[in-house]
Each structure stands twice: as structure tokens, then as C-alpha cells.
Amino acid sequence: MGLIRSWVESANAAECSFPLNNLPCGVFDDGGGARMGIAIGDMVLEVGAVDHGLDPALFAAPEWNAVMAAGPEVWAALRARLTALLSDEAHRAAVAPHLHPLAGLRLLMPFRVSEFTDFYAGRHHAENVGTMFRGAENALPPNWLSIPIGYNGRASSVVVSGTPVRRPWGQVKAPDEDLPRFAPSARFDLELELGAVIGQPSEGMVSVGRADAMIFGYVLLNDWSARDIQAWEYQPLGPFQAKATATSISPWIVTAAALQPFRVSTPERARPLLPYLHEPGPMLYDIALEVGLTPENGAETVIARTSYREMYYSAAQQLAHHTSSGCPMRVGDLLGSGTISGPDRDSRGSLLELSWGGKEPLRLADGQGRSFLEDGDTVTLRGAAQGAGYRIGFGECRGTVLPALRL
Amino acid sequence: MGLIRSWVESANAAECSFPLNNLPCGVFDDGGGARMGIAIGDMVLEVGAVDHGLDPALFAAPEWNAVMAAGPEVWAALRARLTALLSDEAHRAAVAPHLHPLAGLRLLMPFRVSEFTDFYAGRHHAENVGTMFRGAENALPPNWLSIPIGYNGRASSVVVSGTPVRRPWGQVKAPDEDLPRFAPSARFDLELELGAVIGQPSEGMVSVGRADAMIFGYVLLNDWSARDIQAWEYQPLGPFQAKATATSISPWIVTAAALQPFRVSTPERARPLLPYLHEPGPMLYDIALEVGLTPENGAETVIARTSYREMYYSAAQQLAHHTSSGCPMRVGDLLGSGTISGPDRDSRGSLLELSWGGKEPLRLADGQGRSFLEDGDTVTLRGAAQGAGYRIGFGECRGTVLPALRL
């Protein structure tokens, strides 16, 4: 399938992130209040204002939760209708008044996060971190090749791209210190992830195939992490305050429907999976990802390039595992993939890995070194799936580190 | 302070759980729909139907979230008004029609849980579990005396007392097995806890004193736990599916206001705490707790008796720590205390401890042994603070184990 042409001309450019093939779901405010929008070219369509053919109640609140709850048939009907409205010149006169230039809009949280779960499902990341913390021979925990390891995060801390992130305080203790101190994190980090947005609820255990169908779409996700707080707190019950300061997501949910042409299989299994984790088909996506780091008053350096296809477990496998104990899932649940690192040094999705725990600081474009984030640094995640003559872009997930508060 | 007498005569009995001093907050359904209620004696008052003097919108949805969000002045005004209505005979004629016999009601979730966090803040429990898993010399993790260790749980799995709990499936692996199996949990357990219900939101770090004032009230909480699933999954990121099947809470929120006479201090510190965890006053409560276990078609055995005063960290300290990284808190957040075990063998709050990992099975009243829960077992938690001539009861938190589904 090639580009679907739109009468919104900017959407037809090969390098455009938001062609008619994409139709990502967001929430915008042009000063007149928050409304649901769809990105098309360099414009945003106020979707509730056009002849969408669906229950207007789905567009009453500025969040995509009601549409998600309405189910896959509604998702498909909306996509088909928007495709018709934006491709057929006949609708131009009725639709064009509801297009707003993207550049002038404030983009808000696209959905209300019910609960947030973060995984640890990238093998290169797990091996890198494991090697640093436990040595190369114990890099992968014994359960890692059997379980898509996850932990519950904090939904209240999920923020939309552009929200500044305040460097956290926390308990830290260096190996040579007897007692912990309460101090601003000195090893504040980013994590490049993709977030799966759960669009349908479940009770009881669901299969991988059913789990895949429950996913409405995907967002870029930066799971800000305080490595020094994490190192002291995480035994025995896992990360807690180290991950609770903020998790940033991109403002556009790229739907699973838009990503269908880019499905790829998870890698070959190093150990056979238990049957409840078997995938009935390819459930990863080939999405190119990159991380930019921009110092205050400086130029951006792209510090990592990788792909979502590097994951060892798909979001569908993660979700199926999430329900394996009977855990109910809800519309608006958000599942972080885990840090997406590739096999190479410049494909690592965190500064912890890129600077090898601070031992090998990165060199930025302007010559300064970086082990962990400094105040004023801006982190920008980008992602796109490349089709023939078009691309499905995610836009940006951006956040700037503010100095810790003075206590 | 002694008993506050009510014209609801059953509320004046010394053994009554719900005297006028208590006024716990719940949601009931008598067949006519879910409404907010206050327990008084053997009756429940439909609080939205009486002359409460507050905004009726606070009582529009069958959940206490709106009242909690309205803040401490509203909490105090409602308590004062209900005390007047139920103590002064002059109000009897107007109020009595809105009293429903408790025995005939279905009790529902008293509030909508925003997010659920579970702690590990009982020292006896942590030492018992640590001794079993890591040996007596490494029983307490190095951070335990400095951090109220917590992890995020799953709000979607919180259910009200009386909801049956299905034995979960999950990945398990015995030490002598090479690979995990997917099987029903064979070591399904209870955890006796108290849950703190957060009634006010916060942004940024809050002090222990402010945290204490954010707590609307407390519930009994059973954090059902699959020990075999937990043992295989919990390294390195903590418990996940082992704790996601269900967490049961009692149907009545006993308010912090009702518990004021029972404040006690946390125990002496084995290691000085960092200043952000210092308590400005006594922030635990002396609440007697017990666990009953009833086999299918059998009689109950009380298998543990302990007190909430055994905790090493108060809910206020836990909440202050929870915000230390800047994590926002929301109305309806639920914080589990962690398992409340006392120093003695019969004061342990889990079967894991009571049966010492299955090595020393309990003997029930009818002679059968118990290491972990069997299908058909009913677990009942009870709690009460004992005043002079009255008691502040929590009611019951009850759940029956159903057999695992056949796959």
C-alpha cells in the first residue's frame, strides 16, 4: 500500500509524519478549550466537529477514552470515515473550517491514563544493565527468557510531551557510604520506550491474539529514571520513587490500524516460551526510533538510533502476561515496552547504557561530555515507520530537566 | 472521651462496632440502587437523603471520592452534622425513615480506587520473610531501616469484602526444576494489612505532618499473594502477577477523625531516620486485628491476632516517602500498610509466616492442617480500636477462594 492522497496538500509530502495513512489521535487547545483532534499534514482536524457519523457523546470529553471504550468496530468506522472526508475533494468545503494549523496549538494528554505498567522486555537493555550491575555471566536474570518482566508504575506521573520535568530528590547511598542521604538525584536518566495504549477492558486471562486486538495504538514514552535512587531502593520490591517523578508520552496515539503494514515478528527464542505467550502472528512493528539530547542554549545531538523491532517481547505478549493471574485491564491502561536498545553502542536507549554507568561519558556535538542528564537538558524522542512513499510518524516526545527544588 | 449516645439504641451497646463515635463511610444497595451510607449500630443511614447541610453534588455518585475531594473542613462539618442528627432525639422523625437494617444490604466498594500502592513496613513480617528467603543474618534488606519500602500495585484488582477470589494461574518454578511451568498457584496466601485512603491530592513533596492530614480514613485490606508465582517473578523488579489477582478491602472507611483517641507512636528507631521522615506526633493507631480462616463447610479458626501499632512506619511516613520524588497523589489513592505481624508466632499476618513457608503447617480447629489456602477457604479479617465503653469497629474483610479455572 502506498500513500493515500489527501486534499490537505501538506499531508502528501514523502517526509510528512502525518499523511492520511496515519490519522493519529490527540487532544489540542487553540485557546478555545481542549478538544479531540486528528493530525493531518501540518493541520489538526477537530474531529468532533465534522460529520463523523458516530455518537457525539464519544467526543464530549477532551480525551480518547470514550472512543477507545466503544470498541474496534467504532475505531474502524471512524478511520474509514475520516479517510473519506480527507481524501474526497467533495468534503473539503465542509471539513476545512475545522482544520487548525498544528504549529499554533497546545497539545494535551491524548487520553486519561487508568494505570501504567512498565516492562523490561528489551534483551540488549537487560543484558547491558545486568552486566553493569551483576557481571556478564549473570547479566540476564534466570526468569528473563521466560517472563516479560514488568512492574506497576504510577499513572498520576504520566505527562504529555513538553511538560518540564523537575530533577527529583530521594534517598541515595554510595557503596562507600554507611548511611543514605536525602539529595537531588545525580544520575537522572531517560529511557526510550514505546507505550501501548489499551483500548478495551478484560476480565480474567486473555490470549496473546486477543491482547493484540485490545491495543488501540502506540505512543513514544520516556520513562525518566533516577538511577542513584533506584540502586538504593529497588531491593527487594523493585523500583518505586526512582520512576515516579514523571513519565512523558508523545501527544499523538498512532493507531494499531495505521501500523498494520509494519508488523514484524519477535526475534527467535533463546528458550521456548510457555504456550500462553505464543504469538499467532507478527506482533512487533518496525518503527525507527531516535533520541536527541539538547543542552541548555546548545544544539541537539542525536545520541541513539534504534528500532522497536529490537524488542524480545511484543506488547501483546506483555498484555497477555499481565492478565495471566486474572488481573483486570481497563480502557486507558498504558504499557511501557521497556527500554529499547539495539545491539550497537549507538543504539542504546538510556544514558546508563550509553555512558556505561558514567564510566564512558558521551561526547555531545558541542564537545561537552554527558554521563547523566544535567539541568536544562532537553530530551527529544522521535519515531516513524517508513512505508513506500510515505511515513507513519509519531511526532516528538520532549521534556526539559529543571533543577531540583531547594528544600 | 466515652461513648456518644445515639437514639439508634443498637449503637450504644459496648460491643457494637458502629457507635456514634465511629460513623464509617460506605456504599450500600438495598435493591433500589447504590447509595452512600454511614453505619450506625445495626443500621445504615442513607447520608445523601438527610439534611446534611452540604452540596448535594457530593452525594450524587455512589462513592466517597467527591466528599474526600471536598477537603477536611467538609469532612469535619459532615461528622458534626451527623453526630447532631443521630444523637438529638429531635431529629429522629426526620432521619429514621432513611435508616436501613444493615443485615439486609449489599455493601459495595466505598470509593473508587485511583491507584494502589502496597508497602512492606512491618518489621516482624520483613524479618520473618527475610529469614526464610535469605537467612537470619540477611533478614532485613540494607535499606529497610531507612526507607518505608513500597511498590505500586494494581487498582483494578481491588475488590470489596465478600467478592470471591479465584485461585490464579501463573509461571512457577521449583528450585529443582530447570524450566518454569504454567500452573495454578499452589502457595496462595493472605496478607493482613490496613489500607490508608488518601482524601486529598498533592503535587510535589509533602511533609509527614501534611501527609497525615491527607488521609481520610482506613480500611482492612487483604493483599492476596501467590507465593510460588512471586518467588519466580520478583527478581529484579518486584512482585507483579503474584499480587494482581485481587486485593480485598472492608466495605467501611473508618475515618481518621474517629481514630484520633487511639493514636500511638511508631516504635523506637533502630537507625535514625532522615529528617523528611520525622513524625511531628504519634501517627500510628492502636487497632486490634485478627484473621479468621474457615474451611469449606467447616468452623472458623482465628489463626492470628495482632495490632496495627506493630508497624515500623506509619501511613503518614509512607505517604510522605511516596511523594519524595515529586510523585503526584490523587484523591482515592489506596496505600496498603504491608503485612502486620506481631512478635509472636500466633501474631503473624500471613500463612507464609504462620506455617513457616509450609514447613510447620497450622492446625485448624477441626484438626486439619494448613500451609497455604485451599479451595473453599474463607479468610476474614477483623479490626477494632477499643475505647472506654465503646469500640471503633472496622467490620469484616472477607473473601472465599474459588478453584482455579480449567484452561
PDB file of C-alpha atoms in Angstrom, chain B residues 21-173:
ATOM      1  CA  ASN B  21     -18.205   7.773  67.747  1.00  0.00           C
ATOM      2  CA  ASN B  22     -17.398   5.849  64.579  1.00  0.00           C
ATOM      3  CA  LEU B  23     -19.596   6.922  61.607  1.00  0.00           C
ATOM      4  CA  PRO B  24     -17.750   4.879  58.961  1.00  0.00           C
ATOM      5  CA  CYS B  25     -18.378   5.604  55.291  1.00  0.00           C
ATOM      6  CA  GLY B  26     -19.657   3.002  52.875  1.00  0.00           C
ATOM      7  CA  VAL B  27     -21.851   2.368  49.853  1.00  0.00           C
ATOM      8  CA  PHE B  28     -24.887   0.111  50.030  1.00  0.00           C
ATOM      9  CA  ASP B  29     -27.594  -1.268  47.796  1.00  0.00           C
ATOM     10  CA  ASP B  30     -30.946  -2.400  49.184  1.00  0.00           C
ATOM     11  CA  GLY B  31     -32.179  -3.367  45.718  1.00  0.00           C
ATOM     12  CA  GLY B  32     -33.014   0.235  44.912  1.00  0.00           C
ATOM     13  CA  GLY B  33     -29.588   1.187  43.592  1.00  0.00           C
ATOM     14  CA  ALA B  34     -26.222   2.070  45.098  1.00  0.00           C
ATOM     15  CA  ARG B  35     -26.112   4.958  47.570  1.00  0.00           C
ATOM     16  CA  MET B  36     -23.663   6.350  50.094  1.00  0.00           C
ATOM     17  CA  GLY B  37     -24.233   5.218  53.659  1.00  0.00           C
ATOM     18  CA  ILE B  38     -22.980   5.636  57.200  1.00  0.00           C
ATOM     19  CA  ALA B  39     -23.114   2.681  59.594  1.00  0.00           C
ATOM     20  CA  ILE B  40     -24.776   3.354  62.952  1.00  0.00           C
ATOM     21  CA  GLY B  41     -25.477   0.441  65.265  1.00  0.00           C
ATOM     22  CA  ASP B  42     -27.149  -2.283  63.239  1.00  0.00           C
ATOM     23  CA  MET B  43     -28.448   0.251  60.704  1.00  0.00           C
ATOM     24  CA  VAL B  44     -27.104   2.170  57.723  1.00  0.00           C
ATOM     25  CA  LEU B  45     -28.058   5.798  57.197  1.00  0.00           C
ATOM     26  CA  GLU B  46     -28.550   6.936  53.606  1.00  0.00           C
ATOM     27  CA  VAL B  47     -26.486  10.041  54.103  1.00  0.00           C
ATOM     28  CA  GLY B  48     -27.457  11.852  50.916  1.00  0.00           C
ATOM     29  CA  ALA B  49     -31.120  11.719  51.900  1.00  0.00           C
ATOM     30  CA  VAL B  50     -30.893  13.562  55.210  1.00  0.00           C
ATOM     31  CA  ASP B  51     -30.484  17.266  55.947  1.00  0.00           C
ATOM     32  CA  HIS B  52     -26.679  17.140  55.810  1.00  0.00           C
ATOM     33  CA  GLY B  53     -26.219  20.815  55.053  1.00  0.00           C
ATOM     34  CA  LEU B  54     -23.684  20.211  52.281  1.00  0.00           C
ATOM     35  CA  ASP B  55     -23.679  20.450  48.487  1.00  0.00           C
ATOM     36  CA  PRO B  56     -25.937  17.625  47.220  1.00  0.00           C
ATOM     37  CA  ALA B  57     -23.447  17.034  44.372  1.00  0.00           C
ATOM     38  CA  LEU B  58     -21.122  15.456  46.937  1.00  0.00           C
ATOM     39  CA  PHE B  59     -23.610  12.599  47.279  1.00  0.00           C
ATOM     40  CA  ALA B  60     -24.589  12.203  43.624  1.00  0.00           C
ATOM     41  CA  ALA B  61     -22.300   9.276  42.730  1.00  0.00           C
ATOM     42  CA  PRO B  62     -22.236   6.139  44.885  1.00  0.00           C
ATOM     43  CA  GLU B  63     -18.649   6.600  46.051  1.00  0.00           C
ATOM     44  CA  TRP B  64     -16.954   8.754  48.678  1.00  0.00           C
ATOM     45  CA  ASN B  65     -14.469  10.360  46.288  1.00  0.00           C
ATOM     46  CA  ALA B  66     -16.322  13.656  45.945  1.00  0.00           C
ATOM     47  CA  VAL B  67     -16.662  14.092  49.702  1.00  0.00           C
ATOM     48  CA  MET B  68     -12.980  13.284  50.129  1.00  0.00           C
ATOM     49  CA  ALA B  69     -12.027  15.778  47.433  1.00  0.00           C
ATOM     50  CA  ALA B  70     -14.065  18.479  49.190  1.00  0.00           C
ATOM     51  CA  GLY B  71     -11.496  18.532  51.967  1.00  0.00           C
ATOM     52  CA  PRO B  72     -11.059  18.374  55.719  1.00  0.00           C
ATOM     53  CA  GLU B  73     -13.462  21.199  56.532  1.00  0.00           C
ATOM     54  CA  VAL B  74     -16.254  19.340  54.769  1.00  0.00           C
ATOM     55  CA  TRP B  75     -15.237  16.099  56.480  1.00  0.00           C
ATOM     56  CA  ALA B  76     -15.496  17.819  59.861  1.00  0.00           C
ATOM     57  CA  ALA B  77     -18.774  19.550  59.025  1.00  0.00           C
ATOM     58  CA  LEU B  78     -20.367  16.286  57.918  1.00  0.00           C
ATOM     59  CA  ARG B  79     -19.184  14.473  61.029  1.00  0.00           C
ATOM     60  CA  ALA B  80     -20.537  17.207  63.280  1.00  0.00           C
ATOM     61  CA  ARG B  81     -23.856  17.304  61.471  1.00  0.00           C
ATOM     62  CA  LEU B  82     -24.324  13.519  61.538  1.00  0.00           C
ATOM     63  CA  THR B  83     -23.417  13.461  65.220  1.00  0.00           C
ATOM     64  CA  ALA B  84     -26.136  16.032  65.865  1.00  0.00           C
ATOM     65  CA  LEU B  85     -28.731  14.271  63.708  1.00  0.00           C
ATOM     66  CA  LEU B  86     -28.142  10.885  65.317  1.00  0.00           C
ATOM     67  CA  SER B  87     -27.737  11.995  68.936  1.00  0.00           C
ATOM     68  CA  ASP B  88     -30.543  14.514  69.288  1.00  0.00           C
ATOM     69  CA  GLU B  89     -33.934  12.859  69.620  1.00  0.00           C
ATOM     70  CA  ALA B  90     -35.466  15.928  67.982  1.00  0.00           C
ATOM     71  CA  HIS B  91     -34.171  14.780  64.580  1.00  0.00           C
ATOM     72  CA  ARG B  92     -35.423  11.238  64.937  1.00  0.00           C
ATOM     73  CA  ALA B  93     -38.631  11.643  62.973  1.00  0.00           C
ATOM     74  CA  ALA B  94     -36.872  13.195  60.003  1.00  0.00           C
ATOM     75  CA  VAL B  95     -33.883  10.869  59.984  1.00  0.00           C
ATOM     76  CA  ALA B  96     -35.333   7.466  60.922  1.00  0.00           C
ATOM     77  CA  PRO B  97     -37.003   6.849  57.523  1.00  0.00           C
ATOM     78  CA  HIS B  98     -33.550   6.882  55.941  1.00  0.00           C
ATOM     79  CA  LEU B  99     -32.152   4.121  58.155  1.00  0.00           C
ATOM     80  CA  HIS B 100     -31.893   0.654  56.589  1.00  0.00           C
ATOM     81  CA  PRO B 101     -31.176  -2.559  58.512  1.00  0.00           C
ATOM     82  CA  LEU B 102     -27.534  -3.415  57.790  1.00  0.00           C
ATOM     83  CA  ALA B 103     -28.292  -7.141  57.702  1.00  0.00           C
ATOM     84  CA  GLY B 104     -30.353  -6.831  54.518  1.00  0.00           C
ATOM     85  CA  LEU B 105     -27.957  -4.724  52.480  1.00  0.00           C
ATOM     86  CA  ARG B 106     -25.359  -5.464  49.861  1.00  0.00           C
ATOM     87  CA  LEU B 107     -22.226  -3.462  50.601  1.00  0.00           C
ATOM     88  CA  LEU B 108     -20.236  -2.184  47.630  1.00  0.00           C
ATOM     89  CA  MET B 109     -16.835  -0.566  47.091  1.00  0.00           C
ATOM     90  CA  PRO B 110     -16.848   2.534  49.320  1.00  0.00           C
ATOM     91  CA  PHE B 111     -14.691   4.562  46.962  1.00  0.00           C
ATOM     92  CA  ARG B 112     -13.161   4.472  43.506  1.00  0.00           C
ATOM     93  CA  VAL B 113      -9.522   3.467  43.882  1.00  0.00           C
ATOM     94  CA  SER B 114      -7.283   5.797  41.862  1.00  0.00           C
ATOM     95  CA  GLU B 115      -4.030   3.935  42.336  1.00  0.00           C
ATOM     96  CA  PHE B 116      -2.956   1.288  44.808  1.00  0.00           C
ATOM     97  CA  THR B 117       0.432   1.157  46.499  1.00  0.00           C
ATOM     98  CA  ASP B 118       1.489  -1.602  48.822  1.00  0.00           C
ATOM     99  CA  PHE B 119       4.196  -1.280  51.441  1.00  0.00           C
ATOM    100  CA  TYR B 120       6.432  -3.627  53.368  1.00  0.00           C
ATOM    101  CA  ALA B 121       6.601  -1.684  56.569  1.00  0.00           C
ATOM    102  CA  GLY B 122       6.052  -4.245  59.309  1.00  0.00           C
ATOM    103  CA  ARG B 123       9.382  -5.219  60.823  1.00  0.00           C
ATOM    104  CA  HIS B 124       8.331  -8.591  62.188  1.00  0.00           C
ATOM    105  CA  HIS B 125       6.951  -9.549  58.780  1.00  0.00           C
ATOM    106  CA  ALA B 126      10.034  -8.349  56.925  1.00  0.00           C
ATOM    107  CA  GLU B 127      12.303 -10.221  59.339  1.00  0.00           C
ATOM    108  CA  ASN B 128      10.258 -13.404  59.129  1.00  0.00           C
ATOM    109  CA  VAL B 129      10.132 -13.402  55.327  1.00  0.00           C
ATOM    110  CA  GLY B 130      13.762 -12.311  55.053  1.00  0.00           C
ATOM    111  CA  THR B 131      14.880 -15.095  57.375  1.00  0.00           C
ATOM    112  CA  MET B 132      13.038 -17.677  55.288  1.00  0.00           C
ATOM    113  CA  PHE B 133      14.386 -16.399  51.962  1.00  0.00           C
ATOM    114  CA  ARG B 134      17.832 -15.066  52.794  1.00  0.00           C
ATOM    115  CA  GLY B 135      18.753 -16.439  56.225  1.00  0.00           C
ATOM    116  CA  ALA B 136      18.587 -14.771  59.645  1.00  0.00           C
ATOM    117  CA  GLU B 137      21.771 -12.742  59.191  1.00  0.00           C
ATOM    118  CA  ASN B 138      20.441 -11.087  55.998  1.00  0.00           C
ATOM    119  CA  ALA B 139      16.805 -10.947  57.052  1.00  0.00           C
ATOM    120  CA  LEU B 140      16.304  -7.195  56.739  1.00  0.00           C
ATOM    121  CA  PRO B 141      17.431  -5.680  53.412  1.00  0.00           C
ATOM    122  CA  PRO B 142      20.064  -2.937  53.968  1.00  0.00           C
ATOM    123  CA  ASN B 143      17.612  -0.178  53.053  1.00  0.00           C
ATOM    124  CA  TRP B 144      14.757  -1.424  55.241  1.00  0.00           C
ATOM    125  CA  LEU B 145      15.505   0.654  58.357  1.00  0.00           C
ATOM    126  CA  SER B 146      15.809   3.818  56.219  1.00  0.00           C
ATOM    127  CA  ILE B 147      13.025   3.527  53.629  1.00  0.00           C
ATOM    128  CA  PRO B 148       9.375   2.586  54.013  1.00  0.00           C
ATOM    129  CA  ILE B 149       9.767   0.120  51.125  1.00  0.00           C
ATOM    130  CA  GLY B 150       6.808   0.127  48.773  1.00  0.00           C
ATOM    131  CA  TYR B 151       5.798  -0.930  45.289  1.00  0.00           C
ATOM    132  CA  ASN B 152       2.916   0.021  43.065  1.00  0.00           C
ATOM    133  CA  GLY B 153       0.033  -2.444  42.970  1.00  0.00           C
ATOM    134  CA  ARG B 154      -2.921  -2.708  40.672  1.00  0.00           C
ATOM    135  CA  ALA B 155      -6.025  -0.621  41.469  1.00  0.00           C
ATOM    136  CA  SER B 156      -8.197  -2.571  39.005  1.00  0.00           C
ATOM    137  CA  SER B 157      -7.825  -5.663  41.160  1.00  0.00           C
ATOM    138  CA  VAL B 158      -9.104  -4.102  44.403  1.00  0.00           C
ATOM    139  CA  VAL B 159     -12.458  -5.643  45.367  1.00  0.00           C
ATOM    140  CA  VAL B 160     -14.829  -5.228  48.258  1.00  0.00           C
ATOM    141  CA  SER B 161     -15.277  -7.757  51.046  1.00  0.00           C
ATOM    142  CA  GLY B 162     -17.454 -10.672  50.017  1.00  0.00           C
ATOM    143  CA  THR B 163     -16.134 -10.864  46.469  1.00  0.00           C
ATOM    144  CA  PRO B 164     -14.881 -14.411  45.820  1.00  0.00           C
ATOM    145  CA  VAL B 165     -11.251 -14.687  44.786  1.00  0.00           C
ATOM    146  CA  ARG B 166     -10.241 -17.089  42.035  1.00  0.00           C
ATOM    147  CA  ARG B 167      -7.003 -19.015  42.603  1.00  0.00           C
ATOM    148  CA  PRO B 168      -4.609 -17.643  39.968  1.00  0.00           C
ATOM    149  CA  TRP B 169      -2.574 -19.361  37.314  1.00  0.00           C
ATOM    150  CA  GLY B 170       0.972 -18.270  36.773  1.00  0.00           C
ATOM    151  CA  GLN B 171       4.536 -19.157  35.993  1.00  0.00           C
ATOM    152  CA  VAL B 172       6.069 -21.218  38.781  1.00  0.00           C
ATOM    153  CA  LYS B 173       9.390 -22.998  39.044  1.00  0.00           C
TER     154      LYS B 173
END
